[in-house]
mmCIF file of C-alpha atoms in Angstrom:
data_model
loop_
_atom_site.group_PDB
_atom_site.id
_atom_site.type_symbol
_atom_site.label_atom_id
_atom_site.label_comp_id
_atom_site.label_asym_id
_atom_site.label_seq_id
_atom_site.Cartn_x
_atom_site.Cartn_y
_atom_site.Cartn_z
ATOM 1 C CA MET A 1 81.860 168.765 156.129
ATOM 2 C CA ILE A 2 80.904 165.972 153.760
ATOM 3 C CA THR A 3 79.304 167.414 150.649
ATOM 4 C CA PHE A 4 77.106 165.508 148.495
ATOM 5 C CA TYR A 5 76.409 168.503 146.456
ATOM 6 C CA PRO A 6 76.393 167.729 142.734
ATOM 7 C CA GLY A 7 78.754 170.404 141.728
ATOM 8 C CA PRO A 8 81.129 171.676 142.836
ATOM 9 C CA SER A 9 81.406 168.496 144.718
ATOM 10 C CA LYS A 10 83.689 166.681 147.050
ATOM 11 C CA VAL A 11 87.451 166.910 145.567
ATOM 12 C CA TYR A 12 89.749 163.854 145.802
ATOM 13 C CA PRO A 13 91.572 163.938 149.175
ATOM 14 C CA GLN A 14 94.598 163.646 147.504
ATOM 15 C CA VAL A 15 94.104 166.948 145.840
ATOM 16 C CA ARG A 16 95.474 168.634 148.968
ATOM 17 C CA GLN A 17 98.828 167.202 148.566
ATOM 18 C CA TYR A 18 98.950 167.583 144.856
ATOM 19 C CA MET A 19 98.255 171.464 145.512
ATOM 20 C CA LEU A 20 101.284 171.714 147.831
ATOM 21 C CA ASP A 21 103.384 169.800 145.233
ATOM 22 C CA ALA A 22 102.312 172.129 142.530
ATOM 23 C CA TYR A 23 103.465 175.106 144.509
ATOM 24 C CA ASP A 24 106.765 173.572 145.468
ATOM 25 C CA SER A 25 107.537 172.536 141.753
ATOM 26 C CA GLY A 26 107.323 176.167 140.668
ATOM 27 C CA ILE A 27 104.472 175.250 137.748
ATOM 28 C CA LEU A 28 101.986 177.780 139.176
ATOM 29 C CA SER A 29 104.360 180.405 137.825
ATOM 30 C CA ALA A 30 105.453 178.678 134.679
ATOM 31 C CA ASN A 31 104.459 180.282 131.285
ATOM 32 C CA HIS A 32 102.042 178.484 129.217
ATOM 33 C CA ARG A 33 104.378 178.643 126.418
ATOM 34 C CA SER A 34 107.343 177.038 128.540
ATOM 35 C CA SER A 35 108.701 173.500 128.225
ATOM 36 C CA ALA A 36 107.449 172.753 131.779
ATOM 37 C CA PHE A 37 103.811 173.840 131.087
ATOM 38 C CA MET A 38 103.933 171.798 127.628
ATOM 39 C CA GLN A 39 105.184 168.458 129.414
ATOM 40 C CA ILE A 40 102.334 168.657 131.719
ATOM 41 C CA CYS A 41 99.967 169.419 128.983
ATOM 42 C CA GLU A 42 101.152 166.446 126.715
ATOM 43 C CA LYS A 43 100.831 164.157 129.701
ATOM 44 C CA THR A 44 97.464 165.256 130.829
ATOM 45 C CA LEU A 45 96.084 164.709 127.276
ATOM 46 C CA GLY A 46 97.464 161.347 127.046
ATOM 47 C CA LEU A 47 95.991 160.335 130.436
ATOM 48 C CA LEU A 48 92.478 161.722 129.338
ATOM 49 C CA GLN A 49 92.476 159.632 126.207
ATOM 50 C CA ALA A 50 93.824 156.457 128.174
ATOM 51 C CA LYS A 51 91.865 156.827 131.374
ATOM 52 C CA LEU A 52 88.421 158.060 129.857
ATOM 53 C CA ASN A 53 88.565 155.988 126.722
ATOM 54 C CA ILE A 54 88.892 158.851 124.256
ATOM 55 C CA PRO A 55 89.823 157.858 120.744
ATOM 56 C CA GLU A 56 93.072 158.866 119.568
ATOM 57 C CA THR A 57 91.627 160.658 116.637
ATOM 58 C CA TYR A 58 89.556 162.970 118.809
ATOM 59 C CA SER A 59 91.021 166.280 120.036
ATOM 60 C CA VAL A 60 90.819 167.635 123.677
ATOM 61 C CA VAL A 61 91.129 171.239 124.253
ATOM 62 C CA PHE A 62 90.917 173.204 127.969
ATOM 63 C CA VAL A 63 88.020 175.595 128.366
ATOM 64 C CA SER A 64 86.941 177.751 131.335
ATOM 65 C CA SER A 65 83.685 175.749 131.965
ATOM 66 C CA ALA A 66 81.061 173.619 130.389
ATOM 67 C CA THR A 67 79.125 176.676 129.915
ATOM 68 C CA GLU A 68 81.927 178.267 127.712
ATOM 69 C CA SER A 69 81.519 175.285 125.361
ATOM 70 C CA TRP A 70 77.805 176.258 124.741
ATOM 71 C CA GLU A 71 79.203 179.316 123.147
ATOM 72 C CA ILE A 72 82.200 177.749 121.400
ATOM 73 C CA ILE A 73 79.714 175.366 119.675
ATOM 74 C CA ALA A 74 77.492 177.973 118.697
ATOM 75 C CA GLN A 75 80.256 179.877 117.207
ATOM 76 C CA SER A 76 82.620 177.471 115.690
ATOM 77 C CA PHE A 77 80.539 174.456 114.921
ATOM 78 C CA THR A 78 77.118 175.880 113.948
ATOM 79 C CA GLN A 79 76.858 177.160 110.268
ATOM 80 C CA LYS A 80 73.142 177.190 109.954
ATOM 81 C CA SER A 81 71.308 176.396 113.205
ATOM 82 C CA SER A 82 71.228 173.804 116.302
ATOM 83 C CA HIS A 83 68.529 171.817 117.464
ATOM 84 C CA HIS A 84 68.428 171.164 121.188
ATOM 85 C CA TYR A 85 66.558 168.214 122.820
ATOM 86 C CA TYR A 86 66.138 168.471 126.514
ATOM 87 C CA ASN A 87 64.087 167.544 129.481
ATOM 88 C CA GLY A 88 65.481 169.775 132.106
ATOM 89 C CA ALA A 89 66.974 173.299 133.033
ATOM 90 C CA PHE A 90 70.362 172.913 131.998
ATOM 91 C CA GLY A 91 69.472 171.351 128.487
ATOM 92 C CA GLN A 92 66.937 174.557 128.245
ATOM 93 C CA LYS A 93 69.676 176.964 129.278
ATOM 94 C CA TRP A 94 71.774 175.641 126.469
ATOM 95 C CA TYR A 95 69.255 176.100 124.079
ATOM 96 C CA GLU A 96 68.204 179.750 125.285
ATOM 97 C CA TYR A 97 72.018 180.529 125.144
ATOM 98 C CA ALA A 98 72.534 179.402 121.523
ATOM 99 C CA HIS A 99 69.416 181.121 120.519
ATOM 100 C CA LYS A 100 71.009 184.269 121.514
ATOM 101 C CA ILE A 101 74.077 183.532 119.221
ATOM 102 C CA VAL A 102 72.282 181.737 116.292
ATOM 103 C CA SER A 103 68.716 182.880 116.126
ATOM 104 C CA GLN A 104 67.670 179.968 114.118
ATOM 105 C CA ALA A 105 68.227 177.433 116.896
ATOM 106 C CA THR A 106 65.439 175.375 117.529
ATOM 107 C CA SER A 107 64.412 173.014 120.496
ATOM 108 C CA GLN A 108 62.353 170.178 121.469
ATOM 109 C CA ALA A 109 61.461 169.648 124.984
ATOM 110 C CA PHE A 110 60.322 166.190 126.516
ATOM 111 C CA ASP A 111 59.156 165.067 129.857
ATOM 112 C CA SER A 112 61.617 164.034 132.452
ATOM 113 C CA THR A 113 59.827 160.666 133.229
ATOM 114 C CA GLN A 114 59.618 159.875 129.514
ATOM 115 C CA SER A 115 62.127 157.527 127.609
ATOM 116 C CA PRO A 116 63.632 159.741 124.814
ATOM 117 C CA VAL A 117 62.248 159.895 121.211
ATOM 118 C CA LEU A 118 63.899 162.389 118.993
ATOM 119 C CA THR A 119 61.544 163.495 116.070
ATOM 120 C CA GLU A 120 61.193 166.382 113.838
ATOM 121 C CA VAL A 121 64.759 167.277 113.630
ATOM 122 C CA PRO A 122 64.874 170.491 111.149
ATOM 123 C CA GLU A 123 66.274 169.813 107.825
ATOM 124 C CA GLU A 124 68.583 172.847 107.932
ATOM 125 C CA CYS A 125 69.993 172.105 111.205
ATOM 126 C CA ASP A 126 73.784 171.024 111.103
ATOM 127 C CA VAL A 127 74.308 170.543 114.941
ATOM 128 C CA ILE A 128 71.898 168.306 117.113
ATOM 129 C CA CYS A 129 72.465 168.947 121.052
ATOM 130 C CA LEU A 130 71.748 166.657 123.770
ATOM 131 C CA THR A 131 72.158 166.381 127.482
ATOM 132 C CA GLN A 132 73.569 163.201 128.393
ATOM 133 C CA ASN A 133 72.973 163.887 132.136
ATOM 134 C CA GLU A 134 70.483 166.323 133.429
ATOM 135 C CA THR A 135 71.904 167.541 136.586
ATOM 136 C CA SER A 136 68.608 169.650 137.697
ATOM 137 C CA ASN A 137 66.276 166.370 137.755
ATOM 138 C CA GLY A 138 68.572 163.325 137.817
ATOM 139 C CA THR A 139 68.061 161.803 134.464
ATOM 140 C CA GLN A 140 70.182 160.458 132.008
ATOM 141 C CA LEU A 141 70.058 159.453 128.136
ATOM 142 C CA PRO A 142 70.463 155.807 127.412
ATOM 143 C CA ALA A 143 73.592 154.920 125.264
ATOM 144 C CA ALA A 144 71.407 153.333 122.945
ATOM 145 C CA PHE A 145 69.311 156.505 122.329
ATOM 146 C CA ILE A 146 72.520 158.510 121.550
ATOM 147 C CA GLU A 147 73.520 155.901 119.191
ATOM 148 C CA SER A 148 70.099 156.013 117.455
ATOM 149 C CA VAL A 149 70.522 159.757 116.825
ATOM 150 C CA LYS A 150 74.086 159.208 115.395
ATOM 151 C CA THR A 151 72.433 156.439 113.102
ATOM 152 C CA ASN A 152 69.504 158.577 111.808
ATOM 153 C CA TYR A 153 71.187 161.680 111.546
ATOM 154 C CA PRO A 154 74.752 160.743 109.909
ATOM 155 C CA ASP A 155 75.149 164.142 108.158
ATOM 156 C CA LYS A 156 74.600 166.424 111.266
ATOM 157 C CA LEU A 157 77.088 167.012 114.163
ATOM 158 C CA LEU A 158 76.145 165.418 117.339
ATOM 159 C CA ALA A 159 77.038 167.814 120.450
ATOM 160 C CA VAL A 160 76.485 166.016 123.959
ATOM 161 C CA ASP A 161 76.600 168.060 127.513
ATOM 162 C CA ALA A 162 78.345 165.211 129.807
ATOM 163 C CA THR A 163 79.024 167.721 132.627
ATOM 164 C CA SER A 164 77.812 165.437 135.478
ATOM 165 C CA SER A 165 78.966 162.149 133.832
ATOM 166 C CA LEU A 166 82.290 162.495 132.189
ATOM 167 C CA GLY A 167 84.668 160.613 134.501
ATOM 168 C CA GLY A 168 81.855 158.400 136.189
ATOM 169 C CA VAL A 169 79.940 156.906 133.511
ATOM 170 C CA ALA A 170 81.342 154.804 130.642
ATOM 171 C CA LEU A 171 80.591 157.061 127.856
ATOM 172 C CA ARG A 172 81.009 155.909 124.236
ATOM 173 C CA ILE A 173 82.821 158.914 122.998
ATOM 174 C CA GLU A 174 82.542 157.573 119.303
ATOM 175 C CA GLN A 175 78.866 157.945 119.388
ATOM 176 C CA ALA A 176 79.010 162.039 119.022
ATOM 177 C CA ASP A 177 81.170 164.655 117.726
ATOM 178 C CA ILE A 178 81.620 166.754 120.441
ATOM 179 C CA TRP A 179 81.400 166.293 124.213
ATOM 180 C CA PHE A 180 81.942 168.792 126.861
ATOM 181 C CA ALA A 181 82.285 168.688 130.861
ATOM 182 C CA SER A 182 83.451 170.496 133.729
ATOM 183 C CA VAL A 183 86.010 169.046 136.252
ATOM 184 C CA GLN A 184 84.210 169.712 139.595
ATOM 185 C CA LYS A 185 81.901 166.824 139.500
ATOM 186 C CA CYS A 186 82.965 163.231 138.594
ATOM 187 C CA LEU A 187 86.614 164.183 137.959
ATOM 188 C CA GLY A 188 86.757 165.444 141.598
ATOM 189 C CA LEU A 189 88.602 168.768 140.943
ATOM 190 C CA PRO A 190 88.104 172.333 142.160
ATOM 191 C CA ALA A 191 85.706 174.457 139.777
ATOM 192 C CA GLY A 192 87.189 176.686 137.169
ATOM 193 C CA MET A 193 87.989 174.301 134.045
ATOM 194 C CA GLY A 194 86.211 172.440 131.386
ATOM 195 C CA LEU A 195 87.041 170.200 128.815
ATOM 196 C CA LEU A 196 85.852 170.157 125.160
ATOM 197 C CA ILE A 197 86.369 166.890 123.138
ATOM 198 C CA VAL A 198 86.112 167.110 119.286
ATOM 199 C CA SER A 199 85.892 164.412 116.668
ATOM 200 C CA PRO A 200 87.788 164.591 113.195
ATOM 201 C CA LYS A 201 84.332 165.184 111.703
ATOM 202 C CA ALA A 202 83.523 168.348 113.868
ATOM 203 C CA LEU A 203 87.182 169.494 113.352
ATOM 204 C CA GLU A 204 86.471 169.543 109.408
ATOM 205 C CA HIS A 205 83.176 171.036 109.863
ATOM 206 C CA ALA A 206 84.811 173.972 112.110
ATOM 207 C CA ARG A 207 87.300 174.384 109.115
ATOM 208 C CA LYS A 208 84.791 174.710 106.780
ATOM 209 C CA ILE A 209 82.888 177.581 109.006
ATOM 210 C CA SER A 210 86.521 179.149 109.502
ATOM 211 C CA ASP A 211 85.431 181.187 112.591
ATOM 212 C CA LYS A 212 88.310 183.226 114.102
ATOM 213 C CA ARG A 213 86.305 186.136 115.283
ATOM 214 C CA PHE A 214 86.562 185.431 119.181
ATOM 215 C CA TYR A 215 89.402 184.759 121.534
ATOM 216 C CA ASN A 216 87.802 181.292 122.139
ATOM 217 C CA SER A 217 87.219 180.448 118.359
ATOM 218 C CA PHE A 218 88.027 176.658 118.297
ATOM 219 C CA LEU A 219 90.263 176.737 115.713
ATOM 220 C CA PHE A 220 92.646 178.912 117.826
ATOM 221 C CA MET A 221 92.265 176.480 120.696
ATOM 222 C CA TYR A 222 93.053 173.529 118.126
ATOM 223 C CA ASP A 223 96.060 175.184 116.706
ATOM 224 C CA ASN A 224 97.661 175.808 120.062
ATOM 225 C CA ILE A 225 96.883 172.378 121.580
ATOM 226 C CA GLN A 226 98.863 170.910 118.477
ATOM 227 C CA LYS A 227 101.903 172.230 120.094
ATOM 228 C CA TYR A 228 100.578 171.444 123.596
ATOM 229 C CA GLN A 229 100.009 174.909 124.417
ATOM 230 C CA THR A 230 96.706 176.895 125.129
ATOM 231 C CA HIS A 231 95.447 180.083 123.143
ATOM 232 C CA TYR A 232 95.306 182.042 126.485
ATOM 233 C CA THR A 233 97.023 181.916 129.898
ATOM 234 C CA PRO A 234 94.825 178.908 131.307
ATOM 235 C CA ASN A 235 94.063 177.463 134.815
ATOM 236 C CA VAL A 236 97.449 175.853 135.052
ATOM 237 C CA LEU A 237 97.031 174.464 138.550
ATOM 238 C CA ASN A 238 93.708 172.494 137.545
ATOM 239 C CA ILE A 239 95.550 171.236 134.493
ATOM 240 C CA TYR A 240 98.258 169.809 136.849
ATOM 241 C CA LEU A 241 95.713 168.661 139.279
ATOM 242 C CA LEU A 242 93.822 166.720 136.562
ATOM 243 C CA MET A 243 97.111 165.232 135.580
ATOM 244 C CA ARG A 244 97.736 163.851 139.119
ATOM 245 C CA VAL A 245 94.398 162.662 139.743
ATOM 246 C CA LEU A 246 94.133 160.851 136.371
ATOM 247 C CA GLU A 247 97.602 159.139 137.359
ATOM 248 C CA SER A 248 96.095 157.835 140.615
ATOM 249 C CA VAL A 249 92.476 156.767 139.437
ATOM 250 C CA GLU A 250 91.266 153.489 138.311
ATOM 251 C CA PRO A 251 90.577 153.339 134.350
ATOM 252 C CA LEU A 252 86.978 154.445 133.593
ATOM 253 C CA ASP A 253 85.466 151.088 133.035
ATOM 254 C CA SER A 254 86.169 150.335 136.693
ATOM 255 C CA ILE A 255 85.059 153.356 138.040
ATOM 256 C CA ALA A 256 81.790 153.257 136.222
ATOM 257 C CA ASP A 257 81.140 149.705 137.296
ATOM 258 C CA LYS A 258 81.419 151.131 140.858
ATOM 259 C CA ILE A 259 79.214 154.221 140.227
ATOM 260 C CA ARG A 260 76.702 152.051 138.644
ATOM 261 C CA GLN A 261 76.477 149.682 141.456
ATOM 262 C CA GLN A 262 76.207 152.578 143.803
ATOM 263 C CA ALA A 263 73.364 154.088 141.908
ATOM 264 C CA ALA A 264 71.582 150.911 142.136
ATOM 265 C CA ASN A 265 72.030 150.747 145.798
ATOM 266 C CA TRP A 266 70.672 154.223 146.124
ATOM 267 C CA TYR A 267 67.566 153.687 144.152
ATOM 268 C CA THR A 268 66.860 150.349 146.049
ATOM 269 C CA PHE A 269 67.241 152.393 149.224
ATOM 270 C CA PHE A 270 64.829 155.131 148.449
ATOM 271 C CA ASP A 271 62.347 152.770 146.678
ATOM 272 C CA ASN A 272 62.090 151.028 149.864
ATOM 273 C CA HIS A 273 62.208 154.252 152.335
ATOM 274 C CA PRO A 274 58.787 155.103 153.806
ATOM 275 C CA SER A 275 58.719 158.745 152.922
ATOM 276 C CA LEU A 276 61.418 159.587 150.574
ATOM 277 C CA LYS A 277 61.111 158.351 146.775
ATOM 278 C CA PRO A 278 63.262 159.145 143.768
ATOM 279 C CA LEU A 279 61.706 162.095 141.767
ATOM 280 C CA ILE A 280 62.358 159.796 138.463
ATOM 281 C CA HIS A 281 60.056 156.950 138.374
ATOM 282 C CA ASN A 282 61.288 155.646 135.054
ATOM 283 C CA ARG A 283 64.095 153.448 135.756
ATOM 284 C CA GLU A 284 65.444 153.660 132.325
ATOM 285 C CA VAL A 285 66.399 157.248 132.564
ATOM 286 C CA ARG A 286 67.458 157.614 136.130
ATOM 287 C CA SER A 287 70.859 159.163 136.414
ATOM 288 C CA ASP A 288 73.840 157.056 137.761
ATOM 289 C CA THR A 289 75.639 160.159 138.978
ATOM 290 C CA VAL A 290 72.987 162.380 140.244
ATOM 291 C CA ILE A 291 70.352 160.958 142.583
ATOM 292 C CA THR A 292 67.211 163.369 142.922
ATOM 293 C CA ILE A 293 64.841 162.619 145.920
ATOM 294 C CA GLY A 294 61.405 164.045 146.072
ATOM 295 C CA ALA A 295 59.274 164.819 149.243
ATOM 296 C CA THR A 296 56.901 167.534 150.890
ATOM 297 C CA GLU A 297 58.611 171.037 151.025
ATOM 298 C CA ASP A 298 58.604 170.938 154.864
ATOM 299 C CA LYS A 299 60.234 167.467 154.848
ATOM 300 C CA ILE A 300 63.032 168.657 152.504
ATOM 301 C CA ALA A 301 63.856 171.378 154.579
ATOM 302 C CA PHE A 302 63.811 169.360 157.666
ATOM 303 C CA ILE A 303 66.110 166.739 156.078
ATOM 304 C CA LYS A 304 68.446 169.095 154.866
ATOM 305 C CA GLN A 305 68.842 170.932 158.345
ATOM 306 C CA ALA A 306 69.325 167.416 160.058
ATOM 307 C CA ALA A 307 72.214 166.587 157.624
ATOM 308 C CA GLN A 308 73.721 169.814 158.117
ATOM 309 C CA LYS A 309 73.775 169.269 161.927
ATOM 310 C CA GLU A 310 75.592 165.887 161.189
ATOM 311 C CA GLY A 311 78.244 167.632 159.008
ATOM 312 C CA ILE A 312 76.533 166.420 155.816
ATOM 313 C CA VAL A 313 75.752 168.930 152.631
ATOM 314 C CA LEU A 314 72.966 167.954 150.416
ATOM 315 C CA GLY A 315 72.355 169.319 147.128
ATOM 316 C CA ASN A 316 69.273 171.917 146.845
ATOM 317 C CA GLY A 317 66.619 171.181 144.264
ATOM 318 C CA TYR A 318 66.844 173.051 141.048
ATOM 319 C CA GLY A 319 64.374 174.829 138.721
ATOM 320 C CA ASP A 320 60.858 173.665 139.039
ATOM 321 C CA TRP A 321 62.040 171.038 141.515
ATOM 322 C CA LYS A 322 63.907 173.688 143.817
ATOM 323 C CA SER A 323 61.654 173.234 146.945
ATOM 324 C CA CYS A 324 60.463 169.710 146.483
ATOM 325 C CA THR A 325 63.556 167.818 145.990
ATOM 326 C CA PHE A 326 67.201 167.387 147.152
ATOM 327 C CA ARG A 327 69.969 165.833 145.071
ATOM 328 C CA ILE A 328 72.814 163.501 146.123
ATOM 329 C CA ALA A 329 76.116 163.514 144.132
ATOM 330 C CA ASN A 330 77.154 159.813 143.408
ATOM 331 C CA PHE A 331 80.425 160.807 142.268
ATOM 332 C CA PRO A 332 83.943 158.799 142.108
ATOM 333 C CA ALA A 333 85.650 161.074 145.046
ATOM 334 C CA ILE A 334 82.708 160.001 147.541
ATOM 335 C CA THR A 335 83.603 157.169 149.708
ATOM 336 C CA GLU A 336 81.526 154.189 150.753
ATOM 337 C CA GLN A 337 81.790 155.150 154.378
ATOM 338 C CA GLU A 338 80.377 158.687 153.505
ATOM 339 C CA ILE A 339 77.465 157.097 151.538
ATOM 340 C CA SER A 340 76.810 154.678 154.642
ATOM 341 C CA GLN A 341 76.904 157.795 156.893
ATOM 342 C CA LEU A 342 74.281 159.546 154.978
ATOM 343 C CA GLN A 343 72.098 156.445 154.608
ATOM 344 C CA THR A 344 72.057 155.844 158.448
ATOM 345 C CA LEU A 345 70.755 159.482 158.706
ATOM 346 C CA LEU A 346 68.021 159.081 156.191
ATOM 347 C CA LYS A 347 66.921 155.868 157.748
ATOM 348 C CA ASP A 348 66.262 157.481 161.112
ATOM 349 C CA ILE A 349 64.652 160.565 159.669
ATOM 350 C CA ASP A 350 61.088 159.340 160.373
ATOM 351 C CA LYS A 351 61.681 157.987 163.742
#
């Protein structure tokens, strides 16, 4: 099957051999305090900074998922409250989860077709939370908007969910203090691990809060990663696979150029399609990595069934758009030949 599901999505084909290599090397049985693991950890962190343009002053820690990062941010980085600005289901879920931990958390929703304008950030909040790429509806925040939030609220931490864009979009990491993502999307790996990226400013803020109540309190993570270790037995296989994939892929700027061009081609394709149209009409906020297409409920069901017969898996709609959309992952592991095969199917869908 060729999967265009937007997470878990297609893994790089070389991952099969990398998994065999991991088994043969014995790393799968290595203690996470051992020199063998520490060498892999150190190399992986160096490759993340080099290939994803992460400043050397930022710290990277391994977590179980992007969702776990919601909890870590609420526990270890939020002293008073967080303010969540969102236009889709995952941004809303982040707010609702944070509110369970920090009852003073506030939110501001905006329409998915609107260009973002952040207003009325409460004075008492110390963390502003943005979803750079909203997987549920196929929107993304322009880099200029993220920069404007940083400029207008310099005293607050800026935390950004980049779950469906890290590794596929040329994010400007220095624009925010905290970034997080999972590896099963643009990084082309199996699910089961996430990355949390933290600036020196956020680290200092965490030290002032001094949260050490939980197994995943950030300061525990930070202290261990300085030794190229983890605070608990990690997903050693995925760390190893991440290292191998980063060794083999192009630098992010090259990948991002390709993804951006593929996205433009996808949107042109659907703008000219007789019956299938992008859900998001505002070109300024269309996602480069998750293409969301709308049609009637019957049409969506028919297309997904036809694709399945051809060995192609499309992403289901999500949330409010569950029955009237399908989603297409535009991730780096997906090949031009696979895209061409799907477009051929969709061209013939009305014949």
